[in-house]
mmCIF file of C-alpha atoms in Angstrom:
data_model
loop_
_atom_site.group_PDB
_atom_site.id
_atom_site.type_symbol
_atom_site.label_atom_id
_atom_site.label_comp_id
_atom_site.label_asym_id
_atom_site.label_seq_id
_atom_site.Cartn_x
_atom_site.Cartn_y
_atom_site.Cartn_z
ATOM 1 C CA MET A 1 0.066 0.037 0.039
ATOM 2 C CA ARG A 2 2.901 2.344 0.226
ATOM 3 C CA ARG A 3 3.041 3.167 -3.341
ATOM 4 C CA PRO A 4 -0.447 4.060 -3.936
ATOM 5 C CA VAL A 5 -0.487 6.149 -0.965
ATOM 6 C CA GLY A 6 2.618 7.886 -1.972
ATOM 7 C CA MET A 7 1.245 8.603 -5.362
ATOM 8 C CA ALA A 8 -1.918 10.009 -3.837
ATOM 9 C CA LEU A 9 -0.016 12.344 -1.629
ATOM 10 C CA ILE A 10 1.932 13.556 -4.417
ATOM 11 C CA GLY A 11 -1.197 14.430 -6.311
ATOM 12 C CA LEU A 12 -2.432 16.290 -3.232
ATOM 13 C CA GLY A 13 0.851 18.231 -2.841
ATOM 14 C CA ALA A 14 0.653 19.317 -6.456
ATOM 15 C CA PHE A 15 -2.794 20.616 -5.927
ATOM 16 C CA PHE A 16 -1.813 22.705 -2.776
ATOM 17 C CA LEU A 17 1.334 24.062 -4.722
ATOM 18 C CA THR A 18 -1.119 25.320 -7.348
ATOM 19 C CA LEU A 19 -3.639 26.438 -4.764
ATOM 20 C CA GLY A 20 -1.201 28.809 -3.189
ATOM 21 C CA PRO A 21 -0.559 31.394 -6.048
ATOM 22 C CA LEU A 22 -3.974 31.132 -7.089
ATOM 23 C CA VAL A 23 -5.333 32.413 -3.656
ATOM 24 C CA ARG A 24 -2.619 35.099 -3.344
ATOM 25 C CA PHE A 25 -2.851 36.580 -7.159
ATOM 26 C CA TYR A 26 -6.512 35.945 -7.965
ATOM 27 C CA VAL A 27 -8.629 35.194 -5.056
ATOM 28 C CA ALA A 28 -7.252 37.972 -2.940
ATOM 29 C CA ASP A 29 -8.175 40.723 -5.754
ATOM 30 C CA LYS A 30 -11.680 39.382 -5.551
ATOM 31 C CA VAL A 31 -12.060 39.470 -1.864
ATOM 32 C CA VAL A 32 -10.233 42.745 -0.844
ATOM 33 C CA VAL A 33 -12.795 45.160 -2.003
ATOM 34 C CA ALA A 34 -15.000 47.704 -0.492
ATOM 35 C CA PRO A 35 -18.455 46.535 0.490
ATOM 36 C CA LEU A 36 -21.586 47.663 -1.611
ATOM 37 C CA ASN A 37 -23.816 47.776 1.338
ATOM 38 C CA ARG A 38 -22.261 49.965 3.925
ATOM 39 C CA TYR A 39 -23.948 51.499 6.981
ATOM 40 C CA ALA A 40 -22.145 53.477 9.760
ATOM 41 C CA VAL A 41 -22.878 56.284 11.923
ATOM 42 C CA THR A 42 -19.955 58.541 13.218
ATOM 43 C CA ARG A 43 -19.979 61.340 15.553
ATOM 44 C CA LEU A 44 -17.592 64.333 15.766
ATOM 45 C CA GLU A 45 -17.650 66.827 18.759
ATOM 46 C CA ALA A 46 -16.327 70.427 19.155
ATOM 47 C CA ARG A 47 -16.067 72.162 22.464
ATOM 48 C CA ASN A 48 -15.850 75.771 23.017
ATOM 49 C CA ALA A 49 -17.040 76.523 19.470
ATOM 50 C CA THR A 50 -18.498 79.720 17.612
ATOM 51 C CA TYR A 51 -21.368 79.966 15.371
ATOM 52 C CA PHE A 52 -23.747 82.266 13.992
ATOM 53 C CA ASP A 53 -27.510 81.621 15.016
ATOM 54 C CA THR A 54 -29.725 82.543 12.012
ATOM 55 C CA SER A 55 -32.911 82.345 14.036
ATOM 56 C CA THR A 56 -31.883 85.039 16.534
ATOM 57 C CA LEU A 57 -29.277 86.560 14.229
ATOM 58 C CA LYS A 58 -26.787 86.264 17.095
ATOM 59 C CA THR A 59 -23.167 84.759 17.302
ATOM 60 C CA ARG A 60 -23.068 82.348 20.100
ATOM 61 C CA SER A 61 -19.778 81.348 21.299
ATOM 62 C CA GLY A 62 -18.589 78.557 24.040
ATOM 63 C CA ALA A 63 -20.932 76.114 22.526
ATOM 64 C CA THR A 64 -20.500 72.459 22.214
ATOM 65 C CA LEU A 65 -21.296 71.141 18.633
ATOM 66 C CA LEU A 66 -21.974 67.685 17.564
ATOM 67 C CA ALA A 67 -21.744 66.512 13.824
ATOM 68 C CA THR A 68 -23.335 63.102 13.270
ATOM 69 C CA ASN A 69 -22.403 61.539 9.769
ATOM 70 C CA THR A 70 -24.566 58.692 8.499
ATOM 71 C CA LEU A 71 -23.086 56.625 5.697
ATOM 72 C CA ARG A 72 -25.261 54.343 3.496
ATOM 73 C CA GLY A 73 -24.236 52.097 0.614
ATOM 74 C CA ASP A 74 -26.838 52.240 -2.187
ATOM 75 C CA VAL A 75 -26.395 48.643 -3.709
ATOM 76 C CA ARG A 76 -28.639 49.289 -6.879
ATOM 77 C CA ALA A 77 -27.176 52.658 -7.881
ATOM 78 C CA ASN A 78 -24.230 51.113 -9.834
ATOM 79 C CA ASN A 79 -26.356 49.823 -12.396
ATOM 80 C CA GLY A 80 -25.202 46.336 -12.166
ATOM 81 C CA ASN A 81 -21.481 47.432 -12.284
ATOM 82 C CA GLU A 82 -20.230 45.294 -9.373
ATOM 83 C CA ASN A 83 -16.844 47.188 -9.428
ATOM 84 C CA VAL A 84 -18.317 50.261 -8.319
ATOM 85 C CA ALA A 85 -19.602 51.088 -4.929
ATOM 86 C CA VAL A 86 -22.225 54.069 -4.447
ATOM 87 C CA TRP A 87 -22.407 55.584 -0.863
ATOM 88 C CA ASP A 88 -24.496 58.423 0.395
ATOM 89 C CA SER A 89 -23.261 60.672 3.282
ATOM 90 C CA THR A 90 -25.195 63.104 5.362
ATOM 91 C CA THR A 91 -23.761 65.291 8.072
ATOM 92 C CA ASN A 92 -25.964 66.994 10.860
ATOM 93 C CA VAL A 93 -24.378 69.785 12.812
ATOM 94 C CA VAL A 94 -26.372 70.739 16.004
ATOM 95 C CA ASP A 95 -25.631 72.473 19.259
ATOM 96 C CA THR A 96 -26.040 70.039 22.010
ATOM 97 C CA ALA A 97 -27.900 72.765 24.196
ATOM 98 C CA ASN A 98 -30.525 72.617 21.580
ATOM 99 C CA PRO A 99 -30.353 69.390 19.672
ATOM 100 C CA ASP A 100 -33.624 69.762 18.003
ATOM 101 C CA LYS A 101 -32.543 72.444 15.754
ATOM 102 C CA PRO A 102 -29.823 71.781 13.100
ATOM 103 C CA ILE A 103 -27.231 74.225 12.582
ATOM 104 C CA GLN A 104 -26.100 73.000 9.122
ATOM 105 C CA ILE A 105 -26.883 69.826 7.143
ATOM 106 C CA GLN A 106 -24.630 68.799 4.479
ATOM 107 C CA GLY A 107 -25.128 65.659 1.934
ATOM 108 C CA TYR A 108 -23.280 64.126 -0.810
ATOM 109 C CA ARG A 109 -23.173 61.078 -3.123
ATOM 110 C CA MET A 110 -19.834 59.537 -4.059
ATOM 111 C CA ALA A 111 -19.032 56.528 -6.512
ATOM 112 C CA PHE A 112 -15.649 54.973 -6.207
ATOM 113 C CA ASP A 113 -13.779 51.668 -7.481
ATOM 114 C CA ARG A 114 -14.124 48.967 -5.020
ATOM 115 C CA ARG A 115 -10.549 47.774 -5.456
ATOM 116 C CA THR A 116 -8.563 51.122 -5.783
ATOM 117 C CA SER A 117 -10.880 53.367 -3.742
ATOM 118 C CA GLU A 118 -10.601 56.028 -6.601
ATOM 119 C CA LEU A 119 -13.722 58.200 -7.339
ATOM 120 C CA VAL A 120 -15.504 57.894 -10.401
ATOM 121 C CA ASN A 121 -18.155 60.123 -11.875
ATOM 122 C CA CYS A 122 -21.377 58.208 -12.164
ATOM 123 C CA CYS A 123 -24.500 56.985 -10.621
ATOM 124 C CA GLY A 124 -25.928 60.289 -9.818
ATOM 125 C CA VAL A 125 -22.858 61.627 -7.856
ATOM 126 C CA ASN A 126 -23.673 65.118 -6.242
ATOM 127 C CA VAL A 127 -22.650 67.505 -3.575
ATOM 128 C CA ASP A 128 -25.943 69.010 -1.685
ATOM 129 C CA GLY A 129 -27.816 68.137 -4.719
ATOM 130 C CA ASP A 130 -25.463 69.701 -7.245
ATOM 131 C CA ASN A 131 -24.897 66.946 -10.122
ATOM 132 C CA ASN A 132 -22.479 69.382 -12.016
ATOM 133 C CA VAL A 133 -19.661 68.379 -9.447
ATOM 134 C CA ARG A 134 -16.977 66.478 -11.129
ATOM 135 C CA MET A 135 -14.894 64.389 -8.447
ATOM 136 C CA SER A 136 -11.425 62.982 -8.542
ATOM 137 C CA GLY A 137 -8.777 61.381 -6.507
ATOM 138 C CA TYR A 138 -10.029 59.867 -3.335
ATOM 139 C CA GLY A 139 -12.999 60.741 -1.227
ATOM 140 C CA LEU A 140 -13.326 58.773 1.890
ATOM 141 C CA LEU A 141 -11.191 55.599 1.781
ATOM 142 C CA PHE A 142 -7.481 55.086 1.477
ATOM 143 C CA PRO A 143 -5.913 52.402 -1.043
ATOM 144 C CA LEU A 144 -7.356 49.340 0.375
ATOM 145 C CA GLY A 145 -5.101 46.666 1.790
ATOM 146 C CA HIS A 146 -1.964 48.901 1.875
ATOM 147 C CA VAL A 147 -1.293 52.580 2.643
ATOM 148 C CA ASP A 148 2.198 54.029 1.772
ATOM 149 C CA LYS A 149 3.684 57.130 3.550
ATOM 150 C CA VAL A 150 3.118 59.356 0.567
ATOM 151 C CA ASP A 151 0.765 62.090 -0.377
ATOM 152 C CA TYR A 152 -2.808 61.200 -1.624
ATOM 153 C CA PRO A 153 -5.016 63.458 -3.617
ATOM 154 C CA PHE A 154 -8.491 63.678 -1.840
ATOM 155 C CA PHE A 155 -11.546 65.466 -2.931
ATOM 156 C CA ASP A 156 -12.990 68.054 -0.299
ATOM 157 C CA MET A 157 -16.708 67.856 -0.254
ATOM 158 C CA THR A 158 -17.216 71.244 1.387
ATOM 159 C CA THR A 159 -15.127 73.300 -1.170
ATOM 160 C CA ARG A 160 -15.527 70.947 -3.978
ATOM 161 C CA GLN A 161 -11.841 71.028 -4.834
ATOM 162 C CA LEU A 162 -9.027 68.651 -4.986
ATOM 163 C CA ALA A 163 -6.274 68.962 -2.333
ATOM 164 C CA PRO A 164 -3.460 66.598 -1.154
ATOM 165 C CA MET A 165 -3.691 64.743 1.909
ATOM 166 C CA ARG A 166 0.115 64.793 3.088
ATOM 167 C CA TYR A 167 1.508 62.196 5.232
ATOM 168 C CA ASP A 168 2.476 63.766 8.758
ATOM 169 C CA GLY A 169 3.787 60.783 10.816
ATOM 170 C CA GLU A 170 2.543 57.912 12.987
ATOM 171 C CA ASP A 171 0.199 58.162 16.097
ATOM 172 C CA THR A 172 -1.469 55.535 18.421
ATOM 173 C CA VAL A 173 -5.216 55.553 18.293
ATOM 174 C CA GLN A 174 -7.108 53.377 20.781
ATOM 175 C CA GLY A 175 -3.992 50.982 20.764
ATOM 176 C CA MET A 176 -3.419 50.662 17.114
ATOM 177 C CA THR A 177 -0.696 52.260 15.180
ATOM 178 C CA ALA A 178 -2.283 54.621 12.584
ATOM 179 C CA TYR A 179 -0.838 57.047 9.764
ATOM 180 C CA ARG A 180 -1.527 60.647 10.190
ATOM 181 C CA PHE A 181 -2.506 62.645 7.033
ATOM 182 C CA VAL A 182 -3.068 66.471 6.920
ATOM 183 C CA GLN A 183 -5.104 68.280 4.238
ATOM 184 C CA GLN A 184 -4.851 72.122 4.171
ATOM 185 C CA ILE A 185 -8.095 73.714 2.462
ATOM 186 C CA PRO A 186 -7.319 77.530 1.653
ATOM 187 C CA ASN A 187 -9.841 80.119 2.228
ATOM 188 C CA THR A 188 -12.438 79.357 -0.623
ATOM 189 C CA ARG A 189 -15.840 80.817 -1.749
ATOM 190 C CA THR A 190 -18.388 78.133 -1.132
ATOM 191 C CA SER A 191 -21.717 79.608 -1.643
ATOM 192 C CA SER A 192 -23.657 82.797 -2.215
ATOM 193 C CA LEU A 193 -26.460 83.670 0.542
ATOM 194 C CA ASP A 194 -29.843 84.408 -0.600
ATOM 195 C CA VAL A 195 -30.609 86.718 2.340
ATOM 196 C CA LYS A 196 -28.783 90.033 3.016
ATOM 197 C CA ILE A 197 -26.946 90.669 6.362
ATOM 198 C CA PRO A 198 -27.112 94.071 8.207
ATOM 199 C CA GLY A 199 -24.146 96.232 7.754
ATOM 200 C CA ARG A 200 -23.641 96.600 11.337
ATOM 201 C CA MET A 201 -23.015 92.867 11.945
ATOM 202 C CA LEU A 202 -20.392 92.917 9.100
ATOM 203 C CA GLY A 203 -18.464 95.696 10.974
ATOM 204 C CA LEU A 204 -19.561 98.399 8.472
ATOM 205 C CA GLY A 205 -21.280 100.802 11.035
ATOM 206 C CA LYS A 206 -24.677 101.128 12.459
ATOM 207 C CA ASP A 207 -26.097 103.173 9.656
ATOM 208 C CA SER A 208 -24.777 100.755 6.920
ATOM 209 C CA PRO A 209 -27.605 98.846 4.879
ATOM 210 C CA PRO A 210 -27.948 95.262 4.535
ATOM 211 C CA GLN A 211 -25.388 93.795 2.379
ATOM 212 C CA LYS A 212 -25.296 90.888 -0.074
ATOM 213 C CA VAL A 213 -22.644 88.455 1.116
ATOM 214 C CA ASP A 214 -20.812 85.184 0.107
ATOM 215 C CA ARG A 215 -19.779 82.369 2.438
ATOM 216 C CA TYR A 216 -15.978 81.434 2.511
ATOM 217 C CA THR A 217 -14.486 78.315 4.276
ATOM 218 C CA GLN A 218 -11.142 77.363 5.177
ATOM 219 C CA ALA A 219 -10.165 74.275 7.019
ATOM 220 C CA THR A 220 -7.395 71.879 8.224
ATOM 221 C CA ASN A 221 -8.553 68.254 7.812
ATOM 222 C CA THR A 222 -6.521 65.578 9.797
ATOM 223 C CA VAL A 223 -7.224 61.761 9.233
ATOM 224 C CA TRP A 224 -5.544 58.846 11.113
ATOM 225 C CA VAL A 225 -5.887 55.706 8.958
ATOM 226 C CA ASP A 226 -4.990 52.082 9.273
ATOM 227 C CA PRO A 227 -2.045 51.457 6.991
ATOM 228 C CA ARG A 228 -3.197 47.633 6.647
ATOM 229 C CA THR A 229 -6.713 48.396 5.428
ATOM 230 C CA GLY A 230 -7.119 51.867 4.527
ATOM 231 C CA ILE A 231 -9.944 52.557 6.763
ATOM 232 C CA PRO A 232 -9.937 55.865 8.594
ATOM 233 C CA VAL A 233 -10.207 55.399 12.501
ATOM 234 C CA ARG A 234 -10.244 59.062 13.500
ATOM 235 C CA HIS A 235 -11.068 62.383 11.953
ATOM 236 C CA ARG A 236 -10.374 65.911 12.906
ATOM 237 C CA GLN A 237 -11.850 68.928 11.079
ATOM 238 C CA ASN A 238 -10.702 72.325 12.165
ATOM 239 C CA ILE A 239 -13.199 74.767 10.411
ATOM 240 C CA TYR A 240 -13.243 78.428 10.075
ATOM 241 C CA SER A 241 -16.253 79.966 8.096
ATOM 242 C CA THR A 242 -17.007 83.416 7.321
ATOM 243 C CA VAL A 243 -19.426 85.658 5.228
ATOM 244 C CA GLN A 244 -18.161 88.565 3.623
ATOM 245 C CA THR A 245 -19.242 91.400 1.060
ATOM 246 C CA PRO A 246 -18.113 90.917 -2.470
ATOM 247 C CA ASP A 247 -15.639 93.713 -2.107
ATOM 248 C CA GLY A 248 -14.204 92.152 1.074
ATOM 249 C CA ARG A 249 -14.876 95.044 3.367
ATOM 250 C CA GLY A 250 -17.489 93.614 5.429
ATOM 251 C CA ARG A 251 -16.930 90.249 7.240
ATOM 252 C CA MET A 252 -18.444 88.134 9.974
ATOM 253 C CA VAL A 253 -17.522 84.645 11.321
ATOM 254 C CA VAL A 254 -20.148 82.347 11.069
ATOM 255 C CA ALA A 255 -18.562 79.098 12.274
ATOM 256 C CA GLN A 256 -15.463 78.137 14.032
ATOM 257 C CA ALA A 257 -14.941 74.615 15.506
ATOM 258 C CA ASP A 258 -12.516 71.992 15.981
ATOM 259 C CA LEU A 259 -14.473 68.821 15.424
ATOM 260 C CA THR A 260 -13.100 65.342 16.483
ATOM 261 C CA THR A 261 -14.288 61.861 16.397
ATOM 262 C CA ILE A 262 -15.582 60.836 19.875
ATOM 263 C CA GLU A 263 -13.504 58.113 21.348
ATOM 264 C CA ARG A 264 -16.347 55.356 21.471
ATOM 265 C CA ASP A 265 -16.720 55.717 17.683
ATOM 266 C CA GLN A 266 -12.917 55.668 17.376
ATOM 267 C CA GLN A 267 -12.936 52.093 19.095
ATOM 268 C CA SER A 268 -15.738 50.958 16.797
ATOM 269 C CA LEU A 269 -13.480 51.938 13.681
ATOM 270 C CA VAL A 270 -10.421 50.434 15.194
ATOM 271 C CA ASP A 271 -12.398 47.205 15.726
ATOM 272 C CA LEU A 272 -13.544 47.203 12.069
ATOM 273 C CA ALA A 273 -10.141 47.781 10.935
ATOM 274 C CA ASP A 274 -8.753 44.906 12.901
ATOM 275 C CA ALA A 275 -11.325 42.681 11.568
ATOM 276 C CA ASN A 276 -10.690 43.621 7.928
ATOM 277 C CA ALA A 277 -7.032 43.360 8.322
ATOM 278 C CA LEU A 278 -7.354 39.858 9.579
ATOM 279 C CA LYS A 279 -9.230 38.858 6.298
ATOM 280 C CA ILE A 280 -6.871 40.702 4.199
ATOM 281 C CA THR A 281 -3.717 39.074 5.855
ATOM 282 C CA ALA A 282 -5.557 35.621 5.544
ATOM 283 C CA VAL A 283 -6.044 35.846 1.804
ATOM 284 C CA ARG A 284 -2.743 37.517 1.057
ATOM 285 C CA GLY A 285 -0.485 35.712 3.474
ATOM 286 C CA TYR A 286 -1.743 32.621 5.747
ATOM 287 C CA LEU A 287 -3.617 30.915 3.262
ATOM 288 C CA PRO A 288 -1.137 31.005 0.035
ATOM 289 C CA PHE A 289 1.920 30.602 2.110
ATOM 290 C CA GLY A 290 0.231 27.730 4.191
ATOM 291 C CA ALA A 291 -0.815 26.069 1.119
ATOM 292 C CA LEU A 292 2.574 26.132 -0.483
ATOM 293 C CA ALA A 293 4.026 24.675 2.933
ATOM 294 C CA ALA A 294 1.488 22.004 2.902
ATOM 295 C CA GLY A 295 2.168 21.185 -0.857
ATOM 296 C CA LEU A 296 5.835 20.745 -0.139
ATOM 297 C CA ILE A 297 5.419 18.529 2.895
ATOM 298 C CA LEU A 298 2.944 16.350 0.842
ATOM 299 C CA LEU A 299 5.224 16.097 -1.881
ATOM 300 C CA ALA A 300 8.315 15.129 0.239
ATOM 301 C CA VAL A 301 6.264 12.528 2.142
ATOM 302 C CA GLY A 302 4.586 11.175 -0.955
ATOM 303 C CA GLY A 303 7.787 10.751 -2.880
ATOM 304 C CA ARG A 304 9.452 8.985 -0.033
ATOM 305 C CA LEU A 305 6.784 6.475 0.155
ATOM 306 C CA ALA A 306 6.705 5.963 -3.663
ATOM 307 C CA LEU A 307 10.548 5.582 -3.808
ATOM 308 C CA THR A 308 10.697 3.202 -0.863
ATOM 309 C CA ALA A 309 7.883 0.812 -1.576
ATOM 310 C CA ALA A 310 8.785 -2.834 -2.155
ATOM 311 C CA PRO A 311 8.895 -4.098 -5.703
ATOM 312 C CA GLY A 312 6.035 -6.361 -6.605
ATOM 313 C CA ARG A 313 6.359 -9.923 -7.863
ATOM 314 C CA PRO A 314 7.424 -10.375 -11.408
ATOM 315 C CA ALA A 315 4.653 -11.659 -13.717
ATOM 316 C CA ALA A 316 4.970 -15.300 -14.993
ATOM 317 C CA PRO A 317 6.314 -15.492 -18.530
ATOM 318 C CA LEU A 318 3.928 -16.395 -21.350
ATOM 319 C CA PRO A 319 4.376 -19.536 -23.158
ATOM 320 C CA PRO A 320 6.040 -19.375 -26.335
ATOM 321 C CA ARG A 321 3.851 -18.720 -29.587
ATOM 322 C CA ARG A 322 3.360 -21.013 -32.613
ATOM 323 C CA ALA A 323 3.750 -19.989 -36.053
ATOM 324 C CA ASP A 324 0.194 -19.437 -36.367
ATOM 325 C CA GLY A 325 0.295 -16.924 -33.147
ATOM 326 C CA ARG A 326 -1.362 -19.338 -30.614
ATOM 327 C CA PHE A 327 0.448 -20.254 -27.505
ATOM 328 C CA LYS A 328 2.158 -23.708 -27.515
ATOM 329 C CA THR A 329 0.826 -26.406 -24.773
ATOM 330 C CA VAL A 330 2.364 -29.509 -23.382
ATOM 331 C CA PRO A 331 0.978 -32.329 -25.169
ATOM 332 C CA ALA A 332 -0.898 -34.864 -22.894
ATOM 333 C CA ALA A 333 0.334 -38.692 -22.417
ATOM 334 C CA PRO A 334 -1.635 -40.749 -24.965
ATOM 335 C CA LYS A 335 -4.197 -43.225 -23.508
ATOM 336 C CA PRO A 336 -3.376 -47.014 -24.305
ATOM 337 C CA THR A 337 -5.801 -49.090 -26.276
ATOM 338 C CA ALA A 338 -7.511 -52.349 -25.214
ATOM 339 C CA GLY A 339 -5.314 -54.565 -27.587
ATOM 340 C CA ALA A 340 -2.215 -52.649 -26.636
ATOM 341 C CA THR A 341 -2.960 -53.289 -22.994
ATOM 342 C CA ALA A 342 -3.240 -56.991 -23.541
ATOM 343 C CA ALA A 343 0.058 -57.242 -25.372
ATOM 344 C CA THR A 344 1.620 -55.148 -22.779
ATOM 345 C CA THR A 345 0.446 -57.390 -20.042
ATOM 346 C CA VAL A 346 1.441 -60.849 -21.918
ATOM 347 C CA THR A 347 5.050 -59.444 -22.528
ATOM 348 C CA ALA A 348 5.146 -58.214 -18.984
ATOM 349 C CA ALA A 349 4.307 -61.750 -17.804
ATOM 350 C CA THR A 350 6.578 -63.287 -20.168
ATOM 351 C CA VAL A 351 9.411 -61.191 -19.002
ATOM 352 C CA ALA A 352 8.595 -61.777 -15.462
ATOM 353 C CA LYS A 353 8.229 -65.618 -15.780
ATOM 354 C CA PRO A 354 11.000 -67.204 -13.177
ATOM 355 C CA SER A 355 13.777 -69.398 -14.461
ATOM 356 C CA ALA A 356 14.503 -73.145 -13.171
ATOM 357 C CA GLY A 357 16.880 -71.793 -10.553
ATOM 358 C CA ASP A 358 14.255 -69.630 -9.127
ATOM 359 C CA ALA A 359 11.855 -72.632 -8.990
ATOM 360 C CA ALA A 360 14.424 -74.767 -7.306
ATOM 361 C CA SER A 361 15.117 -72.041 -4.637
ATOM 362 C CA GLY A 362 11.556 -72.112 -3.444
ATOM 363 C CA ALA A 363 10.277 -68.941 -4.727
ATOM 364 C CA ALA A 364 6.525 -68.631 -5.611
ATOM 365 C CA PRO A 365 5.761 -69.218 -9.336
ATOM 366 C CA PRO A 366 4.748 -66.300 -11.126
ATOM 367 C CA ARG A 367 1.049 -65.587 -11.385
ATOM 368 C CA GLY A 368 -0.942 -65.540 -14.697
ATOM 369 C CA PRO A 369 -2.519 -62.637 -16.295
ATOM 370 C CA GLY A 370 -5.783 -63.059 -14.584
ATOM 371 C CA GLU A 371 -4.391 -64.158 -11.044
ATOM 372 C CA GLN A 372 -4.406 -61.957 -8.157
ATOM 373 C CA ASP A 373 -2.521 -61.903 -4.740
ATOM 374 C CA PRO A 374 -4.379 -63.602 -2.132
ATOM 375 C CA PRO A 375 -5.569 -61.205 0.541
ATOM 376 C CA ARG A 376 -3.169 -60.619 3.476
ATOM 377 C CA ARG A 377 -4.318 -60.955 6.998
ATOM 378 C CA PRO A 378 -3.706 -58.079 8.904
ATOM 379 C CA PRO A 379 -1.335 -58.396 11.766
ATOM 380 C CA ALA A 380 -2.797 -59.530 15.352
ATOM 381 C CA PRO A 381 -2.572 -56.580 17.904
ATOM 382 C CA PRO A 382 0.150 -57.050 20.442
ATOM 383 C CA GLY A 383 -0.812 -59.091 23.558
ATOM 384 C CA SER A 384 -3.760 -60.966 21.917
ATOM 385 C CA TYR A 385 -4.333 -64.740 21.834
ATOM 386 C CA ALA A 386 -3.533 -64.773 18.067
ATOM 387 C CA ALA A 387 -0.104 -62.960 18.644
ATOM 388 C CA ARG A 388 0.926 -65.345 21.650
ATOM 389 C CA HIS A 389 0.152 -68.526 19.792
ATOM 390 C CA ARG A 390 1.391 -67.932 16.349
#
């Protein structure tokens, strides 16, 4: 049985040697992708913030703002293109002292390649309902599966422009080593308000008439990302927003806040990154290298069993063939006929006839062809009457 078992192990080892590269270079590319159906809620908090209350036309300072971001994946928006994921994002900013009244609501839809995380323009992408926005670079996720210490172009949804996300070092977030990236957004006009602001609030004097203003925003966005998966685990948005007249003489601060992801949501994002990192490491490392190791071991064991197996018995040689192609057989002895048997008996009797000397010596005369030896009496058992009186 050693040889059949060895050959079976050799075949199994060859299978595992083929499976290793297949998992690493084909299966991994199919598995390491962003999900189509994604749902997550992330909260950012800013203490000692300042904002303009449009209901009372007053500037409030020292407030605590809470920005709740809800992310949902739309699995049907890609029109059947499984390589593209479509996510909708909505951010609601409120004052914790009056949470029922939102200060600002911002929403956008982005579409991106599930393998590279790069934005694509399809599937109804928009920012606050504006479908004319052309997105490029990265939007939310970094490259999946591996993040380098380089700069990445990121699309800012507030200013609707592309700005580099520059590598700025390493930090520890909830016990996990993360890369820190910083994006600087210059002071940019983001919208034109439909209402006019009193001139006195813009610093133009008490007697100044209401002025038409535009809104400007500048920000410093900092992201801490898991280098193994490309998942951001912490956000910080330092926002400074103003309104000012077209000539730039009148200006008023409408928002100044330093928003940071709360610790509980940081821990949730770290747990998500750890779970995805295990899957990525399994299909890119554990499974392919384990299959290669198992294949080599099986080949070694199978080869040893096959080479050291005892040789089988040689097959019996075939008998020689005749001229017509048939095998030769040993001829059986011929059966004697009746006449031949009688002649043979007579001849044997004649040859066995005793001579005169034999008769004189007292030997028994030879028997004829039809005579038989008289039956012999079996020997008496020892100790019996017949044995004692013989």
